[in-house]
Structures are given as structure tokens and as C-alpha cells.
mmCIF file of N, CA and C in Angstrom:
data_model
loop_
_atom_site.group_PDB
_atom_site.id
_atom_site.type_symbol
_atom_site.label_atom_id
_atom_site.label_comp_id
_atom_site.label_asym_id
_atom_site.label_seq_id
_atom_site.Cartn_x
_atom_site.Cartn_y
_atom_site.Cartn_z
ATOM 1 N N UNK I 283 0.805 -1.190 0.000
ATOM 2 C CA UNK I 283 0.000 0.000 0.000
ATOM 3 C C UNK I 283 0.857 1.267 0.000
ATOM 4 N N UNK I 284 1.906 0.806 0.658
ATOM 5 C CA UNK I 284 2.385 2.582 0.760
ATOM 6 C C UNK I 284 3.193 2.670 -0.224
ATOM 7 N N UNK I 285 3.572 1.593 -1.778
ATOM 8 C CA UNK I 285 4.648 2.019 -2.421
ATOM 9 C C UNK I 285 2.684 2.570 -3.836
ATOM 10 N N UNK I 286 2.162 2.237 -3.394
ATOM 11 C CA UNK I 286 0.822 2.858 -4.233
ATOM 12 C C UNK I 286 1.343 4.096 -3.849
ATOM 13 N N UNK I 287 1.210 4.593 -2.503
ATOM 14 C CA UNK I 287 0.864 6.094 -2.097
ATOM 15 C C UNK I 287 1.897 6.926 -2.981
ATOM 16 N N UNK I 288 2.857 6.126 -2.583
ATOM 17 C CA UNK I 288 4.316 6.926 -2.790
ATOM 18 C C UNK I 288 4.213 7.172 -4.557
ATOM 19 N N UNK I 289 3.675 6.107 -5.500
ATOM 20 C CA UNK I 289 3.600 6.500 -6.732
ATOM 21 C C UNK I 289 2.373 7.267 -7.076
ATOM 22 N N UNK I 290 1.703 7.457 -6.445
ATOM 23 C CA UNK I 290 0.060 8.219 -6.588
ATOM 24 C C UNK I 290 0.485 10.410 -6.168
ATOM 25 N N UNK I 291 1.740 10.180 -5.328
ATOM 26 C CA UNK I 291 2.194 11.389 -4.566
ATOM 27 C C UNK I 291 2.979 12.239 -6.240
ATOM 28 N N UNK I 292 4.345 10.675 -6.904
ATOM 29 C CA UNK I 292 4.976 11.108 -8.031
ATOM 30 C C UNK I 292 4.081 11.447 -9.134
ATOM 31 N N UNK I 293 3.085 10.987 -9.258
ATOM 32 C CA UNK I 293 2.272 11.011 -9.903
ATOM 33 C C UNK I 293 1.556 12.418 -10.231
ATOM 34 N N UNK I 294 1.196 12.626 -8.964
ATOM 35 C CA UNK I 294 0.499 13.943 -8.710
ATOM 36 C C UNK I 294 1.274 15.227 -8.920
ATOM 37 N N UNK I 295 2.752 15.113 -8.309
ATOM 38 C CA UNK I 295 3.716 15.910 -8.364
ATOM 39 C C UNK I 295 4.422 16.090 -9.772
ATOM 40 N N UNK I 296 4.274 15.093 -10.547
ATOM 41 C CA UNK I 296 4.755 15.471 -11.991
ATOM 42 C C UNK I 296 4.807 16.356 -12.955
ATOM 43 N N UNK I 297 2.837 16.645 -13.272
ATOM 44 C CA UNK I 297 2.712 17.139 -13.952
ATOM 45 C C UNK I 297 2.802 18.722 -13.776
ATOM 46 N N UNK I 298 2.681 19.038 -12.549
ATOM 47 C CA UNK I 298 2.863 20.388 -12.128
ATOM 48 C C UNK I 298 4.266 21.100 -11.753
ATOM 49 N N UNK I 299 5.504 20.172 -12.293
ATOM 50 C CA UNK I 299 6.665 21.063 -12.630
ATOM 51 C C UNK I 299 7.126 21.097 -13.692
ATOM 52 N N UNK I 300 7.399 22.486 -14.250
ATOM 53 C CA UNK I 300 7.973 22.540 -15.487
ATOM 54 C C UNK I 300 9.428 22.100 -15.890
ATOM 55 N N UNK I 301 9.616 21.760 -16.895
ATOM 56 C CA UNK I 301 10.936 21.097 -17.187
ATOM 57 C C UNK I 301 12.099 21.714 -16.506
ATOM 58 N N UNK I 302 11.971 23.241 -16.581
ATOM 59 C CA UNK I 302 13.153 24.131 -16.105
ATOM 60 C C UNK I 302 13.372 23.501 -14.194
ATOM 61 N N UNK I 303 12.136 23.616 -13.602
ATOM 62 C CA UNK I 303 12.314 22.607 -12.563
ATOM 63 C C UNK I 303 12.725 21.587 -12.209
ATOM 64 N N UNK I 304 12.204 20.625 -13.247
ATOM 65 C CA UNK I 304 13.057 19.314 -13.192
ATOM 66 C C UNK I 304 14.382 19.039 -13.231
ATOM 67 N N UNK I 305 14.809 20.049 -14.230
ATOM 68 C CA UNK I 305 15.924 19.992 -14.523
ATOM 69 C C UNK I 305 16.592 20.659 -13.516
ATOM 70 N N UNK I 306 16.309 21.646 -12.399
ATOM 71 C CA UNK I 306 16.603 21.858 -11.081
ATOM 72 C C UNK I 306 16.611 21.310 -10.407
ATOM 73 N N UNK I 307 15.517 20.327 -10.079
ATOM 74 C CA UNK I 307 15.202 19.766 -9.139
ATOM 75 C C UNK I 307 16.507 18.320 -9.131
ATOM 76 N N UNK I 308 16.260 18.267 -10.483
ATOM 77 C CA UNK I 308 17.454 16.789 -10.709
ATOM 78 C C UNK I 308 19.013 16.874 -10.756
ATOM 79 N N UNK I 309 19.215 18.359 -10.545
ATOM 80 C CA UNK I 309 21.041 18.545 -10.129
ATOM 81 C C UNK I 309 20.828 18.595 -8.387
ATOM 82 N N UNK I 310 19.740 18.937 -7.659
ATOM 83 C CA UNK I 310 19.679 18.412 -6.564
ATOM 84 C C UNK I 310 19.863 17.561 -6.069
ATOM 85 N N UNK I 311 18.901 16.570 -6.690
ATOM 86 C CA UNK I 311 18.856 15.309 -6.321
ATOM 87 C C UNK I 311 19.913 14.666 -6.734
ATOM 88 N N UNK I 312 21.192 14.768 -7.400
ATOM 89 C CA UNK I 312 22.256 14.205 -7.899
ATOM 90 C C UNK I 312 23.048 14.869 -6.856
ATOM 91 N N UNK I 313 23.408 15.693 -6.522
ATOM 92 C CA UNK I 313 24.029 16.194 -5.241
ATOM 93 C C UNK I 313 24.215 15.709 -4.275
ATOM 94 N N UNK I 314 22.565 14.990 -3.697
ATOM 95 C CA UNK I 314 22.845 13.809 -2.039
ATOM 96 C C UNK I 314 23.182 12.795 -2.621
ATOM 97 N N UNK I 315 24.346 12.112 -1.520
ATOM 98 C CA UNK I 315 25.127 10.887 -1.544
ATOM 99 C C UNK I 315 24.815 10.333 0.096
ATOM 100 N N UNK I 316 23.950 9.281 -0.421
ATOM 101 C CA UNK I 316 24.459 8.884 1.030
ATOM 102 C C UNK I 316 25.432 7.625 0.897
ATOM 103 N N UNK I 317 26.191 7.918 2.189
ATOM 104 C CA UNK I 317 27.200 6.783 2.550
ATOM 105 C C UNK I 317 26.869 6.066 3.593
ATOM 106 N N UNK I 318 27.825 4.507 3.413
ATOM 107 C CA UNK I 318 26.881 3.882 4.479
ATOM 108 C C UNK I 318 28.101 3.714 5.458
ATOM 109 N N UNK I 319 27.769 3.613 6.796
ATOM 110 C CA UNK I 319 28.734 3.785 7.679
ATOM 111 C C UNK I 319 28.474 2.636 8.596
ATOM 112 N N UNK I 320 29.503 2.231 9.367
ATOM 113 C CA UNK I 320 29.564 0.920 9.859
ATOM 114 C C UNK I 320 29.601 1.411 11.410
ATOM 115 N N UNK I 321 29.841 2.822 11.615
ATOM 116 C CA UNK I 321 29.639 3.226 13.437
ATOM 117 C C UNK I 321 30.111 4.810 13.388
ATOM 118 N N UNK I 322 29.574 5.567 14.888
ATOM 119 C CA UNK I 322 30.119 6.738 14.528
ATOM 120 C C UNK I 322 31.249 6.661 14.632
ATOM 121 N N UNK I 323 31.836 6.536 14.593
ATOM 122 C CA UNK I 323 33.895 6.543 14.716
ATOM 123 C C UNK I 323 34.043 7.053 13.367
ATOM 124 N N UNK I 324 33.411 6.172 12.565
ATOM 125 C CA UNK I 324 33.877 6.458 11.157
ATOM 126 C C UNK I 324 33.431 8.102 10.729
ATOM 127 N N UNK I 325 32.370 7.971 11.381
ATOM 128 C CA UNK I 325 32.107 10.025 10.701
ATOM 129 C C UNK I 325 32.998 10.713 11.185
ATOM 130 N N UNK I 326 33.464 10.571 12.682
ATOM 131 C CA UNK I 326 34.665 11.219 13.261
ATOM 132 C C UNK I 326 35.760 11.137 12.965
ATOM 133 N N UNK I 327 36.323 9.914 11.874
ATOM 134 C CA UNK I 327 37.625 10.260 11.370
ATOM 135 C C UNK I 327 37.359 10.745 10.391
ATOM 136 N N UNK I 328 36.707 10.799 9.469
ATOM 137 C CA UNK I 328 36.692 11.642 8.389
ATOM 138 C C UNK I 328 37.097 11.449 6.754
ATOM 139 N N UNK I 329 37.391 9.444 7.089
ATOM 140 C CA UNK I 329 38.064 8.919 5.908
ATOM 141 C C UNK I 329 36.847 8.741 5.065
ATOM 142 N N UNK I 330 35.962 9.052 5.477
ATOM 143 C CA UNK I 330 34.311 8.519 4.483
ATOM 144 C C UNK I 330 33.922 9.881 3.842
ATOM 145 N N UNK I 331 34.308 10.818 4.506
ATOM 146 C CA UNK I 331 33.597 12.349 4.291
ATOM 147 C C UNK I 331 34.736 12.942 3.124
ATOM 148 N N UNK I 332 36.327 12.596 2.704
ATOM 149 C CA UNK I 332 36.842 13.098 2.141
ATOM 150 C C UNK I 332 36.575 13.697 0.910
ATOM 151 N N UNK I 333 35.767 12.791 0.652
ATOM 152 C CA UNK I 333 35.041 13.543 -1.037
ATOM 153 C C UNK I 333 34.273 14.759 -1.192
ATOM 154 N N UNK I 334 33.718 15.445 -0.058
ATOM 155 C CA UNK I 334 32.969 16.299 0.074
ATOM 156 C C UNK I 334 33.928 17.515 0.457
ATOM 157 N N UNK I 335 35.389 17.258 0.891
ATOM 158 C CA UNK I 335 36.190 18.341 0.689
ATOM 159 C C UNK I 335 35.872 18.884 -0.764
ATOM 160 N N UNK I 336 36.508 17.982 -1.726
ATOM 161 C CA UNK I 336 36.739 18.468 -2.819
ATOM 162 C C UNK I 336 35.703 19.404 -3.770
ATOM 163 N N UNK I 337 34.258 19.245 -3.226
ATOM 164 C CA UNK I 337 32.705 19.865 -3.368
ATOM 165 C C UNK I 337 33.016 20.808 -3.147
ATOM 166 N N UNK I 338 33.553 21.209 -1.899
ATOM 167 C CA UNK I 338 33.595 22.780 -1.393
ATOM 168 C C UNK I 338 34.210 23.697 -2.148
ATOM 169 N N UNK I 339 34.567 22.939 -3.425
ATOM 170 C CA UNK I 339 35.530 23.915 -4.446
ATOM 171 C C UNK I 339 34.326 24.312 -5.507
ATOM 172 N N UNK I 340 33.098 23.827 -5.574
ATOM 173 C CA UNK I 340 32.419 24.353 -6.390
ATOM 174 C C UNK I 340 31.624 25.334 -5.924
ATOM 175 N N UNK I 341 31.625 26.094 -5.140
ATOM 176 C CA UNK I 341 30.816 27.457 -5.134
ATOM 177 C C UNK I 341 32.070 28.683 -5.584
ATOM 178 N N UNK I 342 33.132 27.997 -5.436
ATOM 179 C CA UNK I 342 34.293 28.817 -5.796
ATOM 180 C C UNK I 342 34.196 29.168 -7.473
ATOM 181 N N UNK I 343 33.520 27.674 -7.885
ATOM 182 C CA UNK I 343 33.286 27.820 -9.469
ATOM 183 C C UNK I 343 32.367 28.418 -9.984
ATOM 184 N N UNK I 344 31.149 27.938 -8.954
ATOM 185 C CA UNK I 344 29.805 29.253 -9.354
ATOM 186 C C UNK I 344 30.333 30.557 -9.496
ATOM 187 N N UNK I 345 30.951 31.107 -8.231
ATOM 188 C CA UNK I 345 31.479 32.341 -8.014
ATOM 189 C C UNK I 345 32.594 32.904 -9.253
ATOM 190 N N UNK I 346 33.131 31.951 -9.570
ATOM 191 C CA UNK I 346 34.199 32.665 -10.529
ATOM 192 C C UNK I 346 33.119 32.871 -12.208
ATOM 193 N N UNK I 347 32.240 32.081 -12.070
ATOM 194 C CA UNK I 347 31.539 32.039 -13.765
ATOM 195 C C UNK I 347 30.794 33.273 -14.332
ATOM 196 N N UNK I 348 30.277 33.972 -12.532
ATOM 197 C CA UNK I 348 29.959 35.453 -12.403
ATOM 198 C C UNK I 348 30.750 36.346 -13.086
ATOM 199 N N UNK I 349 32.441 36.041 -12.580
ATOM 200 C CA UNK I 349 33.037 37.301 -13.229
ATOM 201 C C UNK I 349 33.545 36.878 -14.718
ATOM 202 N N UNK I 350 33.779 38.027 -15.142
ATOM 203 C CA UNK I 350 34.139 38.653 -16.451
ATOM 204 C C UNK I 350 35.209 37.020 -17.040
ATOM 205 N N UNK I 351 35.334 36.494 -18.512
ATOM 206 C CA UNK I 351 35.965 35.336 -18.512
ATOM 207 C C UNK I 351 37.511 36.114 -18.291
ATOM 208 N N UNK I 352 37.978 36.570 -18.576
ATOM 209 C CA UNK I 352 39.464 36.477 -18.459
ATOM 210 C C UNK I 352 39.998 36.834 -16.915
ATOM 211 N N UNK I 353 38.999 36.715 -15.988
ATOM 212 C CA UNK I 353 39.231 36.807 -13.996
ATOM 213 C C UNK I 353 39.298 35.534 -13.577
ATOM 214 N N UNK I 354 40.261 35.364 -13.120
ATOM 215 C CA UNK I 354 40.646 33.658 -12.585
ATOM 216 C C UNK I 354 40.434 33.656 -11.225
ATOM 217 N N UNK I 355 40.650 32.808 -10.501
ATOM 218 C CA UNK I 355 40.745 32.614 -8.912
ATOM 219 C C UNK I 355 41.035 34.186 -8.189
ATOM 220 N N UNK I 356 42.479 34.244 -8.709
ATOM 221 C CA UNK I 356 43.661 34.985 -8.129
ATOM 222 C C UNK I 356 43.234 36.212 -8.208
ATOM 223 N N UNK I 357 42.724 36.977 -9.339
ATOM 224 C CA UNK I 357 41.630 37.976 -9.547
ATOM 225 C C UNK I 357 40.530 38.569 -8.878
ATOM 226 N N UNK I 358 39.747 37.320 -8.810
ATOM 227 C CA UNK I 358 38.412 37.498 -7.812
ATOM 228 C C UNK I 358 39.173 37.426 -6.479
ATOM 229 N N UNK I 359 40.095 36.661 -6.043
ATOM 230 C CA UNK I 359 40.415 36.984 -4.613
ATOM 231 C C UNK I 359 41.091 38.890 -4.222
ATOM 232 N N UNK I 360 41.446 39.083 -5.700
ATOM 233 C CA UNK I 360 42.198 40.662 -5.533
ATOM 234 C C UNK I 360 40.986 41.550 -5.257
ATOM 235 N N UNK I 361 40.286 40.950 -6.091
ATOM 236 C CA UNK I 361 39.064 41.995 -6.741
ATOM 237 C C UNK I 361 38.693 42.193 -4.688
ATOM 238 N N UNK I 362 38.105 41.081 -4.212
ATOM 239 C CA UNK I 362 37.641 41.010 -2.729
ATOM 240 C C UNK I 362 38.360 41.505 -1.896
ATOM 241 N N UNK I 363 39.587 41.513 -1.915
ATOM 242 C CA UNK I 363 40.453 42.423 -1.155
ATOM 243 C C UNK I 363 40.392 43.640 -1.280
ATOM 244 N N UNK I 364 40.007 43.876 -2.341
ATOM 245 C CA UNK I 364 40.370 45.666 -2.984
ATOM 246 C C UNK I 364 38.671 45.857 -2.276
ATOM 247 N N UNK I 365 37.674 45.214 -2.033
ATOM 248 C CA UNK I 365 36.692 45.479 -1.670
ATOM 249 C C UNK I 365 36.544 45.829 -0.348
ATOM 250 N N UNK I 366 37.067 44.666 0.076
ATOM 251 C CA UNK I 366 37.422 44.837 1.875
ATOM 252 C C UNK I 366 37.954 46.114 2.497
ATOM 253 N N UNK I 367 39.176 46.408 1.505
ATOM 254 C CA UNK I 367 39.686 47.427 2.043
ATOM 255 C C UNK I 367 38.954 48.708 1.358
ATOM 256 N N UNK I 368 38.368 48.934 0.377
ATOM 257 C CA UNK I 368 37.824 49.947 0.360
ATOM 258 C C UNK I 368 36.557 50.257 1.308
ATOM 259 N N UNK I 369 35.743 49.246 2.246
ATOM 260 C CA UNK I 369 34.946 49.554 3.015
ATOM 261 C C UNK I 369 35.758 49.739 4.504
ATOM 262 N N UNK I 370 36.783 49.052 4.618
ATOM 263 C CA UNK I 370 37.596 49.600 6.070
ATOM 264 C C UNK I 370 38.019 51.279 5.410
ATOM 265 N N UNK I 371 38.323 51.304 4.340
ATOM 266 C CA UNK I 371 38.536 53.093 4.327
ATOM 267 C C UNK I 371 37.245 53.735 4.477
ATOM 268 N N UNK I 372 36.303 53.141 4.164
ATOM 269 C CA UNK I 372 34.980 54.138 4.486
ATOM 270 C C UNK I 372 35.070 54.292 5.999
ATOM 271 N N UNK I 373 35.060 53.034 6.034
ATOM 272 C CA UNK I 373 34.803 53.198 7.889
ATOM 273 C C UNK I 373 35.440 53.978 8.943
ATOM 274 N N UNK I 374 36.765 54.032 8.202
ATOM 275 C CA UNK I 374 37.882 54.943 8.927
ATOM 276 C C UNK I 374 37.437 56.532 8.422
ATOM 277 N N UNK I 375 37.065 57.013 7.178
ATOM 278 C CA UNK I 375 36.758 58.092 6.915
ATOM 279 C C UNK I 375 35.166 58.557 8.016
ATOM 280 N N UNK I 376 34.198 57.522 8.237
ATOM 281 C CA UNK I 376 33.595 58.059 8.908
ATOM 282 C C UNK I 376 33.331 57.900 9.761
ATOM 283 N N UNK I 377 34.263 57.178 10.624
ATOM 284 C CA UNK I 377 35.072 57.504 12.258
ATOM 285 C C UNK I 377 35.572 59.149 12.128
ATOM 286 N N UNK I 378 36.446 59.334 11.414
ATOM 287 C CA UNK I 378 36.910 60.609 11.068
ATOM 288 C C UNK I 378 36.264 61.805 11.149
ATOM 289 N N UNK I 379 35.448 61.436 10.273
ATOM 290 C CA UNK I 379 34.472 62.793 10.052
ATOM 291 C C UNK I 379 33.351 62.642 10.859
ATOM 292 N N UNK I 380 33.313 61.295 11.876
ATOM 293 C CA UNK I 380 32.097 62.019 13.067
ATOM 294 C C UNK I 380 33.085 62.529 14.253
ATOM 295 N N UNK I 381 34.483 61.622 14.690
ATOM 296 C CA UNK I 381 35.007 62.918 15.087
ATOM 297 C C UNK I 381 35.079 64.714 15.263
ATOM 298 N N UNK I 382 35.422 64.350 13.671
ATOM 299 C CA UNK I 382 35.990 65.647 13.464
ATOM 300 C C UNK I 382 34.475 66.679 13.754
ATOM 301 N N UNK I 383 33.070 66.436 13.342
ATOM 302 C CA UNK I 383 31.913 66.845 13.736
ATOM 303 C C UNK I 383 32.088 66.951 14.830
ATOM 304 N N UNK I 384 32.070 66.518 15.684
ATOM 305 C CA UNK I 384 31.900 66.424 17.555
ATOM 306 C C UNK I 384 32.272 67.384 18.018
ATOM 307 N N UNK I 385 34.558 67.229 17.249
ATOM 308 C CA UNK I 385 35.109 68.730 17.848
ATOM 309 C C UNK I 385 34.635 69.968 17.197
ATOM 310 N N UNK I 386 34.119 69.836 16.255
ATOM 311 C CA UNK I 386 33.094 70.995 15.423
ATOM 312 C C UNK I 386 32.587 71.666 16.540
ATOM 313 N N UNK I 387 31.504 70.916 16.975
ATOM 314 C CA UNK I 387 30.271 70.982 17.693
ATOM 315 C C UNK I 387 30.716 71.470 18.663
ATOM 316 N N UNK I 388 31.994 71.278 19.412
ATOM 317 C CA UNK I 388 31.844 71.949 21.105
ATOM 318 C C UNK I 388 33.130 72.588 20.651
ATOM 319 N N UNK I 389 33.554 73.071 19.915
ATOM 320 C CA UNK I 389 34.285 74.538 19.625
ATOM 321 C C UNK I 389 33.453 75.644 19.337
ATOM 322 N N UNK I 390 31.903 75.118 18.466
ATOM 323 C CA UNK I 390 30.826 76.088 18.059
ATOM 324 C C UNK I 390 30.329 76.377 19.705
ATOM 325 N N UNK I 391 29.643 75.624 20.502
ATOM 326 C CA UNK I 391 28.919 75.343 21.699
ATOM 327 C C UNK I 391 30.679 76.917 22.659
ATOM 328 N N UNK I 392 31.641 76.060 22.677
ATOM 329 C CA UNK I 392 32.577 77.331 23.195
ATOM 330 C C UNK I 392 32.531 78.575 22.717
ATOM 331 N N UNK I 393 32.582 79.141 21.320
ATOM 332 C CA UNK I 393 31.780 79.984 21.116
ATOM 333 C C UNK I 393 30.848 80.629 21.409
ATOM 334 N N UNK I 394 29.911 80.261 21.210
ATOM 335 C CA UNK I 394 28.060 80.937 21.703
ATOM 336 C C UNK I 394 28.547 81.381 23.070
ATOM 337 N N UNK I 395 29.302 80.285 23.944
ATOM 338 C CA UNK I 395 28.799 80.499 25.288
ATOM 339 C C UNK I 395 30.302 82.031 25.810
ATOM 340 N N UNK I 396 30.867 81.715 25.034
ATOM 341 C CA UNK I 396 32.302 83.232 24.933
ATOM 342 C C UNK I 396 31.256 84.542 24.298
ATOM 343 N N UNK I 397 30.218 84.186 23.196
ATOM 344 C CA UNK I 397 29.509 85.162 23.007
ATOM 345 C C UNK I 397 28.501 85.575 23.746
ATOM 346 N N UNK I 398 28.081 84.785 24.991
ATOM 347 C CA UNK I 398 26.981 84.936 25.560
ATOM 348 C C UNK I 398 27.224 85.732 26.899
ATOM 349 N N UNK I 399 28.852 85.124 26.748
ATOM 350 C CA UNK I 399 29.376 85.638 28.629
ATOM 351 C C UNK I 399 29.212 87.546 28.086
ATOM 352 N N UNK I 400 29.980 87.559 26.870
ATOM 353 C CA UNK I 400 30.168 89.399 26.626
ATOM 354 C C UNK I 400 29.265 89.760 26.207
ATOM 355 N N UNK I 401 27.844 89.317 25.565
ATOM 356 C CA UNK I 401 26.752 89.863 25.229
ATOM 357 C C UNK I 401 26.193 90.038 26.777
ATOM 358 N N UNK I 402 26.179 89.630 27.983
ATOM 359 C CA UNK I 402 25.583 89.878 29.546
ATOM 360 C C UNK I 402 26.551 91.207 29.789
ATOM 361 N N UNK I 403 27.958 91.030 29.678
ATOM 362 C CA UNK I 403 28.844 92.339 30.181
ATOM 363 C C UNK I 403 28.284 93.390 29.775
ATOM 364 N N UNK I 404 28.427 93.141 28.055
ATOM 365 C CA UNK I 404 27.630 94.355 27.416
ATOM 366 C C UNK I 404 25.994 95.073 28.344
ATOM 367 N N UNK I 405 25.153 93.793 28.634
ATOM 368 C CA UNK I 405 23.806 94.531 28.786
ATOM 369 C C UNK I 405 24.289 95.081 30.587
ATOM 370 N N UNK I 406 24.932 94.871 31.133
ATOM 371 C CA UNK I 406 25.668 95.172 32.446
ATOM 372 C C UNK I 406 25.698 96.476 32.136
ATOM 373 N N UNK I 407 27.146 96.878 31.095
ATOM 374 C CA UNK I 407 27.134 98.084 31.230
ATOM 375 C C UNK I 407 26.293 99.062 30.443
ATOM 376 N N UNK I 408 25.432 98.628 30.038
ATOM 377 C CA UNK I 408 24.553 99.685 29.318
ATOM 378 C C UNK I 408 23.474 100.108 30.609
ATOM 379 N N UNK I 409 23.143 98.761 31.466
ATOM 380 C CA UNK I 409 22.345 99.518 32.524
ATOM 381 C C UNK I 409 23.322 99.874 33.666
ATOM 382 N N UNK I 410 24.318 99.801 33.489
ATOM 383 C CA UNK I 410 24.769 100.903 34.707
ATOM 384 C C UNK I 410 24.950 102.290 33.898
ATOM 385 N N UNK I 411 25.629 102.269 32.721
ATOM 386 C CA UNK I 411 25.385 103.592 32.087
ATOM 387 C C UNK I 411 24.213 104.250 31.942
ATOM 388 N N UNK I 412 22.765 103.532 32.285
ATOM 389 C CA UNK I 412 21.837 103.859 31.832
ATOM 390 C C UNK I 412 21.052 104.581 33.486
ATOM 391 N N UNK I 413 21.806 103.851 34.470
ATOM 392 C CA UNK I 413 21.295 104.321 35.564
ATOM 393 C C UNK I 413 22.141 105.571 36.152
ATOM 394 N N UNK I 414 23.375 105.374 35.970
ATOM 395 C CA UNK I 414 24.072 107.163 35.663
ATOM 396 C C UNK I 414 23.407 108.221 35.132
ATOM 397 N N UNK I 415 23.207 107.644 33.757
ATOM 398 C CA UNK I 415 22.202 109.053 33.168
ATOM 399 C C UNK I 415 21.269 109.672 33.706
ATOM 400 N N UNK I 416 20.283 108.415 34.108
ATOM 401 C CA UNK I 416 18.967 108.861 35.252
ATOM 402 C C UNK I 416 19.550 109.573 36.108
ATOM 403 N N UNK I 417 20.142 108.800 36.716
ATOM 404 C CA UNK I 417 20.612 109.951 38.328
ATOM 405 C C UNK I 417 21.333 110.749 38.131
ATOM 406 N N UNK I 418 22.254 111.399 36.848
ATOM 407 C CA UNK I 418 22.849 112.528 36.471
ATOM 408 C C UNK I 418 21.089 113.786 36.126
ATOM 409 N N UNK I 419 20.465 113.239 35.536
ATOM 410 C CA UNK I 419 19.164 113.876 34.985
ATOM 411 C C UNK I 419 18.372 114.431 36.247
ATOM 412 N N UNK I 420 18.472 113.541 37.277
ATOM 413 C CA UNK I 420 17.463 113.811 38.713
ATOM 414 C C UNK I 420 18.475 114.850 39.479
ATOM 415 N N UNK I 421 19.756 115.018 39.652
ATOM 416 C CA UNK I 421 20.473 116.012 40.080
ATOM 417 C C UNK I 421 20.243 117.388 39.635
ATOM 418 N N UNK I 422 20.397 117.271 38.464
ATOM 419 C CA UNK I 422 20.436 118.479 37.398
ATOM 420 C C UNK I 422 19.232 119.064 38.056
ATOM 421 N N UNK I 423 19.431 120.498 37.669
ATOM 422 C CA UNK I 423 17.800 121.518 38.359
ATOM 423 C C UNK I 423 17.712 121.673 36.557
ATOM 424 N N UNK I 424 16.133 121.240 36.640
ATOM 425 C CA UNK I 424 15.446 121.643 35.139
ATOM 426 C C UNK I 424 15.050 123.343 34.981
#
């Protein structure tokens, strides 16, 4: 009964992927390997898994088919470096320039407050000059 189900499921599932799928779906499915293993020891040494090192070299190949044909390995690894370091220079430029803003900011802030101390002196002496005048004016005989 259940190898019915299981062909009634393929069945069903067939007609509703398009070839471009299949043909996706079937570099997938060529991808899992299973191996058969006789205990865990064996996954832990690693003499069964060796083949799947050599896999890890194909996203390196996806990755290189992206760039331009005449960029090899050695290229795309420059190209990524030159990338790296052009975002550590951003980063350093705007470390920099929020610095350099900050000391902006409280040299402006020292300012105002150097303009604020002599704009008070100023209104100081205008009302003591201003209270001279009065009491020079109230002396005086009109």
C-alpha cells in the first residue's frame, strides 16, 4: 500500500513542474550521496567524508563564472580584497568625520557660550550707564 501512495504522490507531483524545474530539481537530487557507515567513529575520522572536501571547491566555481571570462581565482580573490579594504577606508573616513563633527560641535557650543558671557557684560554696562544718566538727569535743576 504505501509504495501505491508513494507512486500516486509522483504522480500527482509530476505534472505540475515545469521542465526548467526538473531539470533543477534533478542537479539536486544528484548532489545527495548517502554513505553507508559501519559506526560513529567512522564520521569522526573523516576517511568517508573526504570527497565532500573536494565539493567545497564548487561554489568557488559558481562564483568565478559570475566574473568577467578572463578573472581567474587569483583575480576574484584581488578583486575582494580591494573590496574589503575599500569599506575599512569608508569606515575609517567616517570615524573621522564624526570625530571631526563632535570637535566641530563643542568649539561652536565654546563659542556661543564666549559670546553669551560678553553679550551679559555688554547689557551690564549699558544699565549701569543707563542708571548714571537717570541719576545725572534727577540732580540736574530743570
Amino acid at each position: 500500500m504505501p509504495e501505491e501512495t508513494q507512486q500516486a504522490d509522483t504522480a500527482a507531483a509530476a505534472p505540475t513542474l515545469s521542465p526548467g524545474n526538473r531539470a533543477s530539481l534533478a542537479n539536486h537530487v544528484q548532489e545527495v550521496r548517502l554513505l553507508r557507515v559501519e559506526s560513529i567513529s567512522d564520521l569522526h575520522s573523516g576517511g568517508l567524508l573526504c570527497p565532500y572536501l573536494a565539493e567545497e571547491a564548487q561554489p568557488w566555481d559558481e562564483l568565478l563564472g559570475l566574473l568577467p571570462p578572463g578573472c581567474s581565482r587569483g583575480g576574484f580573490l584581488l578583486l575582494l580584497a580591494l573590496l574589503v579594504l575599500t569599506c575599512l577606508a569608508l569606515a575609517i573616513l567616517g570615524v573621522y568625520l564624526s570625530v571631526l563633527q563632535s570637535e566641530s560641535l563643542r568649539t561652536m557650543a565654546h563659542t556661543l557660550h564666549a559670546q553669551e558671557e560678553t553679550l551679559l557684560k555688554l547689557r551690564l554696562a549699558s544699565l549701569s550707564q543707563l542708571r548714571r544718566l537717570n541719576s545725572s538727569e534727577a540732580r540736574a535743576p530743570s
